[in-house]
Tab-separated table of C-alpha atoms and ligand atoms in Angstrom:
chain	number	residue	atom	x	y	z
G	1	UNK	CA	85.123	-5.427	13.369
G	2	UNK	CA	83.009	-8.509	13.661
G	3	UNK	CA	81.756	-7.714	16.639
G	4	UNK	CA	80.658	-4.276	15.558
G	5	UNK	CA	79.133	-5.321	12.877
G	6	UNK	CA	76.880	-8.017	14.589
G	7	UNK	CA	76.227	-4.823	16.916
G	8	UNK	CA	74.573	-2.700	14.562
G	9	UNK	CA	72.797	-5.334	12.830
G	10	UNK	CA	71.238	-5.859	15.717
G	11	UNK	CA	70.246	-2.463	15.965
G	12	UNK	CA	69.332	-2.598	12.464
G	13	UNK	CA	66.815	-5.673	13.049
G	14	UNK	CA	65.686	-4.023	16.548
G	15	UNK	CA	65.038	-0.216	14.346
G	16	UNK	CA	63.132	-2.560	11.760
G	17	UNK	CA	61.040	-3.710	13.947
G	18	UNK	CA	60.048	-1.249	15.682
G	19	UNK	CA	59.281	0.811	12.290
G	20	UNK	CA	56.800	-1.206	11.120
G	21	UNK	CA	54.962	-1.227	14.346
G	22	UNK	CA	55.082	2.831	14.316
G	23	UNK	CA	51.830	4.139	13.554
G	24	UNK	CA	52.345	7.846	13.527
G	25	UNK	CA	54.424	10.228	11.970
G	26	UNK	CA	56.121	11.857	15.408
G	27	UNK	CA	57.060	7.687	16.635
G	28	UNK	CA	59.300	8.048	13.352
G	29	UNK	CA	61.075	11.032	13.549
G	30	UNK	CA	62.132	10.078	17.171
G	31	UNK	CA	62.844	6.555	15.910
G	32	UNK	CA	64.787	8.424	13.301
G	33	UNK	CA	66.919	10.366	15.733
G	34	UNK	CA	67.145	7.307	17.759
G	35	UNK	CA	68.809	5.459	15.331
G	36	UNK	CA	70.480	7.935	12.876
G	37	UNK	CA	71.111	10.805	14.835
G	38	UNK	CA	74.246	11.956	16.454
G	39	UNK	CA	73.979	9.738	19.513
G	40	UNK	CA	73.261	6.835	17.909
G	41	UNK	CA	74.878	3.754	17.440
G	42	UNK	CA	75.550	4.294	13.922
G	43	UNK	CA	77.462	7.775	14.975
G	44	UNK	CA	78.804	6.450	18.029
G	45	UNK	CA	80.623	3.691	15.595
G	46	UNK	CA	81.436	6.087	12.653
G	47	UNK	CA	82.787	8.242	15.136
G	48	UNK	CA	85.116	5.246	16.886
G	49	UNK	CA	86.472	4.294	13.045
G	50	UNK	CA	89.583	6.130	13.685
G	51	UNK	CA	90.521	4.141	16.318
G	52	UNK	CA	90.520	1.038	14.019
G	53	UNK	CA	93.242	-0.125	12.177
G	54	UNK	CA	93.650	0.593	8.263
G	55	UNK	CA	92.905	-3.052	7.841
G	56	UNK	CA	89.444	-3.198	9.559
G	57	UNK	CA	88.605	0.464	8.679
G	58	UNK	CA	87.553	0.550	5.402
G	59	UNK	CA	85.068	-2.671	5.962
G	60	UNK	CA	83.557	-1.186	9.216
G	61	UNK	CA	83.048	2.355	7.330
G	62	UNK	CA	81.099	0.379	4.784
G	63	UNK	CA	79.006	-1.674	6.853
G	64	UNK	CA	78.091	0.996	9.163
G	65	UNK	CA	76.965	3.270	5.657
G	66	UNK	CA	74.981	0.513	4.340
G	67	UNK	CA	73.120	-0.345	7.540
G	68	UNK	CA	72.885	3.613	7.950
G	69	UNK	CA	71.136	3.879	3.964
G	70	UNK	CA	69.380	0.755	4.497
G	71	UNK	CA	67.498	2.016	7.604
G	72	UNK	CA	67.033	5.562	5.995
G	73	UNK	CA	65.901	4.021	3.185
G	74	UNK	CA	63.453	1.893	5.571
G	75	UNK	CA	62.245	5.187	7.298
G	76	UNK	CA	61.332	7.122	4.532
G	77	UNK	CA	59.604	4.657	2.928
G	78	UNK	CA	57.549	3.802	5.786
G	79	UNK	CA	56.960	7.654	6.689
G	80	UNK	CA	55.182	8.082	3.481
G	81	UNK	CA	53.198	5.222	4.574
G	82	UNK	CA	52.312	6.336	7.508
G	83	UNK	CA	51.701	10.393	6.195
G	84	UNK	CA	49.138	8.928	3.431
G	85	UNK	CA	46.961	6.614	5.719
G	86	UNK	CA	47.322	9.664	8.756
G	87	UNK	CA	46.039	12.366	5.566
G	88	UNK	CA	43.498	9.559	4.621
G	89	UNK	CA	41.700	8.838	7.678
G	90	UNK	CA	42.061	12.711	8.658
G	91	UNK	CA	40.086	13.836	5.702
G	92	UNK	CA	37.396	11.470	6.667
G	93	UNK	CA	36.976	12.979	9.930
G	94	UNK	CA	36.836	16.047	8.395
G	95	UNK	CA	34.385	15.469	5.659
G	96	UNK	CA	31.208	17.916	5.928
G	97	UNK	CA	28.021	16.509	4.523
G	98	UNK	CA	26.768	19.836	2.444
G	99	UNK	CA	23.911	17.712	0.696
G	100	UNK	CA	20.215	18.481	2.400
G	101	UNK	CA	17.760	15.791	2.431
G	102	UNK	CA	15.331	15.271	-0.244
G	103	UNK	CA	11.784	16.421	0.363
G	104	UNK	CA	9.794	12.996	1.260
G	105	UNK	CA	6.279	12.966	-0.876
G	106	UNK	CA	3.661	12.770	1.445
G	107	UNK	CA	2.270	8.983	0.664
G	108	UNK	CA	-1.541	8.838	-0.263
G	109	UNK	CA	-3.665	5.507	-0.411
G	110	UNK	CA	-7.160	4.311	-1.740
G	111	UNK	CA	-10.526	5.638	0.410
G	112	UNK	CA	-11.007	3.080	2.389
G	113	UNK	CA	-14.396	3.313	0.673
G	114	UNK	CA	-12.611	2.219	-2.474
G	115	UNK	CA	-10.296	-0.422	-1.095
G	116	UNK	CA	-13.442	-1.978	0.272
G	117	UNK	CA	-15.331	-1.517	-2.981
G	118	UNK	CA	-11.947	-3.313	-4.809
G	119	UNK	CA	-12.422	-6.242	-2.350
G	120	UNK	CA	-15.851	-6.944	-3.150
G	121	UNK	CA	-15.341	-6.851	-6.632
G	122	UNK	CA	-12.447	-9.552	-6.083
G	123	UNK	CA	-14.853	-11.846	-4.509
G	124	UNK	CA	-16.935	-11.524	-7.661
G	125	UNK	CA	-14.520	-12.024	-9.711
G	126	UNK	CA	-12.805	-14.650	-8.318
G	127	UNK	CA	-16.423	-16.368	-8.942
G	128	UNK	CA	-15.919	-16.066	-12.021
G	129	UNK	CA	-18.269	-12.650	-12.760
G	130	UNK	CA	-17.121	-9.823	-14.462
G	131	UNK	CA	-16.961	-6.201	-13.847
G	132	UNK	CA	-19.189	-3.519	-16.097
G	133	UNK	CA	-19.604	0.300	-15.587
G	134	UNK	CA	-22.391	2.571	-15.875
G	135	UNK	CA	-23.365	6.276	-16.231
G	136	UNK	CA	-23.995	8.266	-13.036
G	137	UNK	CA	-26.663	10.672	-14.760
G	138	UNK	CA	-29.112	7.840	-16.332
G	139	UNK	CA	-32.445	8.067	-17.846
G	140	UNK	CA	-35.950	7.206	-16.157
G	141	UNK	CA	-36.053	4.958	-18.842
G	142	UNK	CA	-33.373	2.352	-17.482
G	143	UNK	CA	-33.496	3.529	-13.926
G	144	UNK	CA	-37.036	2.964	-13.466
G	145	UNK	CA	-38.966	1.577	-16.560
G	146	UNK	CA	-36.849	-1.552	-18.051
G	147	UNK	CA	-36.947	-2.431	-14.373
G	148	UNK	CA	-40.300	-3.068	-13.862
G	149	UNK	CA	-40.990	0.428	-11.778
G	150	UNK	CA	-44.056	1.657	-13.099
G	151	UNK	CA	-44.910	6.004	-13.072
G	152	UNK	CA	-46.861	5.664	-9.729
G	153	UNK	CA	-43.692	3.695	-7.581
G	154	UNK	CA	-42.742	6.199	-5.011
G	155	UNK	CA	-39.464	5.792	-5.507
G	156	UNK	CA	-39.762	7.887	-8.654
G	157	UNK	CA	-41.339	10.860	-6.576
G	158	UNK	CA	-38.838	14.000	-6.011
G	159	UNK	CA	-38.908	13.662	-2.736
G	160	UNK	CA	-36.251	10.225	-3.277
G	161	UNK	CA	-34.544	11.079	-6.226
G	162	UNK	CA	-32.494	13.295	-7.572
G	163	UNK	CA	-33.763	14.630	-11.011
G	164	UNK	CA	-31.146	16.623	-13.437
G	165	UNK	CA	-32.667	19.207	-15.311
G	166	UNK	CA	-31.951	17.965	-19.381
G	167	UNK	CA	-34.355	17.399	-22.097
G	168	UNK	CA	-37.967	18.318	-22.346
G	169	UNK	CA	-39.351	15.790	-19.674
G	170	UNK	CA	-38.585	17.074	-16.299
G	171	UNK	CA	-37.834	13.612	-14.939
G	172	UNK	CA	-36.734	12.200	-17.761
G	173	UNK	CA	-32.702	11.779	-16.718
G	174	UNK	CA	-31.705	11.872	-13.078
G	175	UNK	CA	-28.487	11.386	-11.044
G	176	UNK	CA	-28.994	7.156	-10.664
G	177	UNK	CA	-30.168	6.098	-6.928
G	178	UNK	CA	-29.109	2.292	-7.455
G	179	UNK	CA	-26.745	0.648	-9.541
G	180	UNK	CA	-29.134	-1.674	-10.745
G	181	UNK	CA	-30.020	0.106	-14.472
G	182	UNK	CA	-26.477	-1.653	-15.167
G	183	UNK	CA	-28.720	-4.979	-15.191
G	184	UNK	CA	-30.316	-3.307	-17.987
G	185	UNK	CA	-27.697	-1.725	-20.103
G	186	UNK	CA	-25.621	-4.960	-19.821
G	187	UNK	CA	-27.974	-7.414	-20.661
G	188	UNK	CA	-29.032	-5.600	-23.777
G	189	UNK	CA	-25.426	-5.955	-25.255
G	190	UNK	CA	-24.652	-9.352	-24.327
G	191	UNK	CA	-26.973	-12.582	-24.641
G	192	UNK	CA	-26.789	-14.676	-21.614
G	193	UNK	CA	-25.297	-16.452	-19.316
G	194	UNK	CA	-24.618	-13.571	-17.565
G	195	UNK	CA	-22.234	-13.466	-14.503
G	196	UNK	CA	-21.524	-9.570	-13.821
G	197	UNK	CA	-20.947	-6.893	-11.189
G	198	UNK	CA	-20.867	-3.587	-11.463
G	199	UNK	CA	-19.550	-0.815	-8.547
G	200	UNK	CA	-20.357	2.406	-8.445
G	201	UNK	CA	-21.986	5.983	-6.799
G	202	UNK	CA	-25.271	6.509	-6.002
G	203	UNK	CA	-27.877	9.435	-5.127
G	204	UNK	CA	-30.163	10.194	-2.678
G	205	UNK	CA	-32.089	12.714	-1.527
G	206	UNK	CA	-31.285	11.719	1.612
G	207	UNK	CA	-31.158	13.609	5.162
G	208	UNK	CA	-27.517	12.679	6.781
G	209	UNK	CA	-27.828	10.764	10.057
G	210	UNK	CA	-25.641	7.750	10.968
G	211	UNK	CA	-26.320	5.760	8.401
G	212	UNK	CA	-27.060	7.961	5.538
G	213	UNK	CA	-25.641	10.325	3.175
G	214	UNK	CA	-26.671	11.654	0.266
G	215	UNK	CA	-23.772	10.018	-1.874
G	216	UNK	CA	-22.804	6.873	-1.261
G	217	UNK	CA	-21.705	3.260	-3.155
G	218	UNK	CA	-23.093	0.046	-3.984
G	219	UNK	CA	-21.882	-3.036	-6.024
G	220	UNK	CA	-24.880	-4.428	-8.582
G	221	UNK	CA	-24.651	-8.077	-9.237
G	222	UNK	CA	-26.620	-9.978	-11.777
G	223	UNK	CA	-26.512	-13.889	-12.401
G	224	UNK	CA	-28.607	-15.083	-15.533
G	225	UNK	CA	-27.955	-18.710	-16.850
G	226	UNK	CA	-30.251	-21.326	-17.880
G	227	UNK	CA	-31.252	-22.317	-14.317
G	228	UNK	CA	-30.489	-20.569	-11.897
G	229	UNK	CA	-32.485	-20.094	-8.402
G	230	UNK	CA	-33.199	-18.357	-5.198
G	231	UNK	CA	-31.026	-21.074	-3.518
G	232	UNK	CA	-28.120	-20.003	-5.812
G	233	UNK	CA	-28.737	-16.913	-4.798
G	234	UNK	CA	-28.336	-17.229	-0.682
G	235	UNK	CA	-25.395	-19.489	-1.374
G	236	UNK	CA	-23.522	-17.298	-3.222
G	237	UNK	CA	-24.407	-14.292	-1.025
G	238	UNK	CA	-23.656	-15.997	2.058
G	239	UNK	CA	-20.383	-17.046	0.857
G	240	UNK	CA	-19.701	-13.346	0.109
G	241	UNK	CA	-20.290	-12.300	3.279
G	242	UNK	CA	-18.138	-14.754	5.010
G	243	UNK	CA	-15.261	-13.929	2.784
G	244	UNK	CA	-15.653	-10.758	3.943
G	245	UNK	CA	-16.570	-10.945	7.232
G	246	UNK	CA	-15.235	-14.236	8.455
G	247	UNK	CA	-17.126	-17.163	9.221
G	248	UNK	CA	-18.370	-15.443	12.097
G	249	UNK	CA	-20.302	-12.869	10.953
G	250	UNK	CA	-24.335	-13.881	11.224
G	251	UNK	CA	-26.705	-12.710	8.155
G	252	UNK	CA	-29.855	-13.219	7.799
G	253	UNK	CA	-32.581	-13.208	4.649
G	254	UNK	CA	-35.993	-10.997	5.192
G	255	UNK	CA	-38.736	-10.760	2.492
G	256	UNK	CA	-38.905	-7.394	1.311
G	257	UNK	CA	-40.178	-5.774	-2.190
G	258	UNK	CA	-38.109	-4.821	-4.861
G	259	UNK	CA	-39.638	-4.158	-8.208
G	260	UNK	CA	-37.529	-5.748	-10.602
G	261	UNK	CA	-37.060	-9.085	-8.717
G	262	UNK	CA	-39.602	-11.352	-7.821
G	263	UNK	CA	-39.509	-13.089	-5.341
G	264	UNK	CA	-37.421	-10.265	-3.167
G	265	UNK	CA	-35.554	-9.764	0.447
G	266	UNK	CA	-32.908	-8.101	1.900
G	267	UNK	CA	-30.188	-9.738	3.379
G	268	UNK	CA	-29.517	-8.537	7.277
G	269	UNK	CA	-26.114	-8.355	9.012
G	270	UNK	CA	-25.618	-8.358	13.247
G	271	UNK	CA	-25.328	-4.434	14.237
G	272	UNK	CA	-21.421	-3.833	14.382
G	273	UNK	CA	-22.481	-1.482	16.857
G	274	UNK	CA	-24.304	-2.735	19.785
G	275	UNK	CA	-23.674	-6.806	18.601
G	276	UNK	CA	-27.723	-7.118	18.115
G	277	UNK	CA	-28.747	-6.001	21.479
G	278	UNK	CA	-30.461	-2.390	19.623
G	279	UNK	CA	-28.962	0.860	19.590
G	280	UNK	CA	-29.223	3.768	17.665
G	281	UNK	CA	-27.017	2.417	14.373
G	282	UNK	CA	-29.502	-0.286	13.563
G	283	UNK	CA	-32.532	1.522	14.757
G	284	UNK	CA	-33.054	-0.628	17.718
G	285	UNK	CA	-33.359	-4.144	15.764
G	286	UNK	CA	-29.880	-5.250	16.428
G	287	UNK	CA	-29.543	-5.930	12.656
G	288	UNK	CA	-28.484	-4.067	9.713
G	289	UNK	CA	-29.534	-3.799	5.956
G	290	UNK	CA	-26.315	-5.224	4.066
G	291	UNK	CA	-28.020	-5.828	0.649
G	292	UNK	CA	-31.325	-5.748	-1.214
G	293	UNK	CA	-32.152	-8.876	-3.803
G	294	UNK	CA	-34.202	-11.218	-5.269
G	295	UNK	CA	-34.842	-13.681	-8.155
G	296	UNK	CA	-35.287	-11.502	-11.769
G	297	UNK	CA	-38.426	-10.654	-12.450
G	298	UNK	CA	-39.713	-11.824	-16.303
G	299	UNK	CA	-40.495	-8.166	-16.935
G	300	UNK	CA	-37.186	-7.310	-16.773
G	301	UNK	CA	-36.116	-9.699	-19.015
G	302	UNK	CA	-38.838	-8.552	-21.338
G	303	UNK	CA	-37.583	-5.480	-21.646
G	304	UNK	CA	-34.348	-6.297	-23.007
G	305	UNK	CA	-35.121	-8.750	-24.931
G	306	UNK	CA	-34.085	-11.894	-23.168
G	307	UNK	CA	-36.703	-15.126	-23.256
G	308	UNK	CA	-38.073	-15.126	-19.613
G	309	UNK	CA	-38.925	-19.238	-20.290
G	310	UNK	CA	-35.664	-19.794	-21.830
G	311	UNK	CA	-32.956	-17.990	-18.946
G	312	UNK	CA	-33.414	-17.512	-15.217
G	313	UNK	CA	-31.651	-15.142	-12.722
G	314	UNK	CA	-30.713	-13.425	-9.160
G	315	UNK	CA	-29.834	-9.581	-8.879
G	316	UNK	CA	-28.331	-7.799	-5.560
G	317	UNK	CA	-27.400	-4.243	-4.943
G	318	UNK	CA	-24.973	-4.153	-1.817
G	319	UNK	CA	-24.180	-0.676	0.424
G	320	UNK	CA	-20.449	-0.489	0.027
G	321	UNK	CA	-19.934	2.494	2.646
G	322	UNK	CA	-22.276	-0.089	5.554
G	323	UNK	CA	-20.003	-2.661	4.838
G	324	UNK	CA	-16.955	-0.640	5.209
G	325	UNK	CA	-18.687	0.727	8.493
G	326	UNK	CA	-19.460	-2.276	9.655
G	327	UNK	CA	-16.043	-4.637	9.324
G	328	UNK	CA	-14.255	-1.347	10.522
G	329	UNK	CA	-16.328	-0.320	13.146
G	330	UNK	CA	-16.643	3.522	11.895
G	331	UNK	CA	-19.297	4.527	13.632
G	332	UNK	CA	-20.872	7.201	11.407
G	333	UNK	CA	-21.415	6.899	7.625
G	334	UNK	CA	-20.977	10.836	6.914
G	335	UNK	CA	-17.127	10.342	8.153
G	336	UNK	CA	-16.036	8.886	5.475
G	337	UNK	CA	-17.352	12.677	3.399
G	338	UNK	CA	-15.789	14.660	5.522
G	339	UNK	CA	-12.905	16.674	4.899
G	340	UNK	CA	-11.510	15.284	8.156
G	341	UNK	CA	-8.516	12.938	7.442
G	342	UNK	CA	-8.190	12.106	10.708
G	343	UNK	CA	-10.313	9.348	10.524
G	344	UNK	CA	-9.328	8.161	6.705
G	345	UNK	CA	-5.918	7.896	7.778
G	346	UNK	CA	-5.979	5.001	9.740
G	347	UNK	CA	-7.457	3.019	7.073
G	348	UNK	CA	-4.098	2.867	4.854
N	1	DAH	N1	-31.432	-1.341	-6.071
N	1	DAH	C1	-31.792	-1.738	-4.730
N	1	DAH	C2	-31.553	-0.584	-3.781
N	1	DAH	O1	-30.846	0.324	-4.120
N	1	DAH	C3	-30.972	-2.910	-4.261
N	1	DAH	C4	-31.317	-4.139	-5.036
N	1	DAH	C5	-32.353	-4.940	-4.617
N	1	DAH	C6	-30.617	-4.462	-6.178
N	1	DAH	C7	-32.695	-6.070	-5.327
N	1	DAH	C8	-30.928	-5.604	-6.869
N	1	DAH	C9	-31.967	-6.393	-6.424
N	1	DAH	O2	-30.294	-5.984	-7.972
N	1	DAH	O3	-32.304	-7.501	-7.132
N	1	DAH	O4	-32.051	-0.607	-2.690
């Protein structure tokens, strides 16, 4: 019997084997047959028992059921394996997706008009100035008067502004053309210094072409301290326009007339357009109008109530929509009004 036994422990230790390598149900059941069935080892030796003698009988019937239960054990314990992982991985083939994608909101942004209007106002503030608001519909009173524009300045004529019909005097309130009646409302509610900005939309009766529209923006600034001068003034424009520009970017500082500062000039920027050779955006000069400014006139401070031997000041009023034009290259202002998103789009 010894040598029987060895035998089918042999097979045993082979069928082990060879069951834990079996990765599919149908490599069992033949592995099963193999080893179990009627021509197997097992059988072959159950069926050669008679042959033994009494003696030798009894132990090979035993040894030949327990390695028979043992492996059957073996097999069904690994078949169950085998069926779970097999039902596993074929219900994740199988698995159908029945959820439908979510409806993506369309993603807006900031005018570009705006974001360049923000910017500005950073550079301000990161002067140190703060940021005040002001009506859109204003009176003549702060629009024209507290700023030193008497009743005959053309600027006050129909033909420039934009008068709203409210109140007995036909021009007494009108949609504002400058931001600069901020100036006014601010420094009557706070004593100086004054460090302050103020962005906004602006009015005027205006006939489109490239560079104008009848609604556009500008940024008011005001400085009033103790003693301050034109050449705080051009340094703290000039450093404005290189933070916005780049150090590149060449400006330049023309005498003009405004009536509320005295003295008064515009500051100039190269033509985006042509580079300052002339062309039809800068009307042939090669530069462009950035800014209009000037040194506060006394009057001004007159009017509300400020103590023109006591404080000092600069004012500017910058075009918003000419800088955005300019640093982006957009070659007409009336794009930026027009229903078109074509062209706002690529300014996210
Ligand atoms: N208000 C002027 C305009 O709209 C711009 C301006 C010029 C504003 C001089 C100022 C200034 O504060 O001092 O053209």
């Amino acid at each position: 019997m010894d040598d029987v036994g060895a035998r089918l422990r042999a097979v045993e230790e082979d069928a082990l084997a060879r069951l834990g390598a079996a990765g599919a149900v149908g490599e069992i059941d033949a592995l099963e047959r193999e080893v179990l069935g009627s021509a197997s080892a097992l059988a072959e030796a159950r069926r050669s028992l008679p042959d033994l003698p009494d003696e030798r009988r009894r132990e090979a019937g035993r040894a030949i059921n327990e390695i028979a239960g043992r492996l059957a054990r073996q097999i069904a314990a690994r078949r169950a394996e085998v069926t779970a992982a097999e039902e596993s991985s074929r219900l994740e083939r199988e698995r159908l997706d029945i959820t439908l994608p979510g409806r993506a909101p369309a993603r807006g942004a900031a005018h570009l008009v705006m974001q360049v209007l923000e910017e500005v106002t950073d550079i301000f503030v990161a002067l140190g100035y703060t940021v005040a608001d002001g009506p859109e519909a204003e009176t003549a009173y702060y629009h024209f008067d507290a700023l030193n524009t008497p009743p005959t300045h053309p600027a006050r004529l129909e033909s420039d502004t934009l008068y709203v019909e409210h109140g007995p005097d036909p021009e007494g309130v009108l949609l504002r053309a400058q931001t600069s009646p901020v100036q006014v409302r601010y420094m009557e509610q706070h004593p100086p210094p004054v460090y302050v900005v103020s962005p906004g939309r602006v009015f005027r009766r205006d006939t489109m072409d490239a560079t104008h529209t009848p609604v556009f923006h500008q940024i008011e600034g005001l400085a009033v301290d103790a003693d301050v001068t034109f050449a705080d003034l051009k340094g703290t424009l000039a450093h404005f326009a290189r933070e916005f520009f780049g150090p590149q970017q060449k400006v330049r500082f023309v005498p003009h007339f405004f009536p509320f500062t005295e003295p008064s000039a515009e500051m100039h920027t190269s033509c985006f357009a042509c580079g300052g050779s002339g062309c039809r955006v800068c009307g042939g000069s090669g530069w462009i109008e950035l800014l209009g400014c000037g040194v506060v006139d006394p009057n001004v401070f007159e009017a509300v109530g400020y103590d023109p031997t006591a404080v000092s000041g600069f004012a500017f009023g910058v075009g918003i929509d000419r800088l955005a034009m300019i640093r982006h290259g957009v070659p007409e202002l009336r794009l930026f009004f027009d229903p078109d998103l074509r062209v706002l789009e690529q300014f996210r």
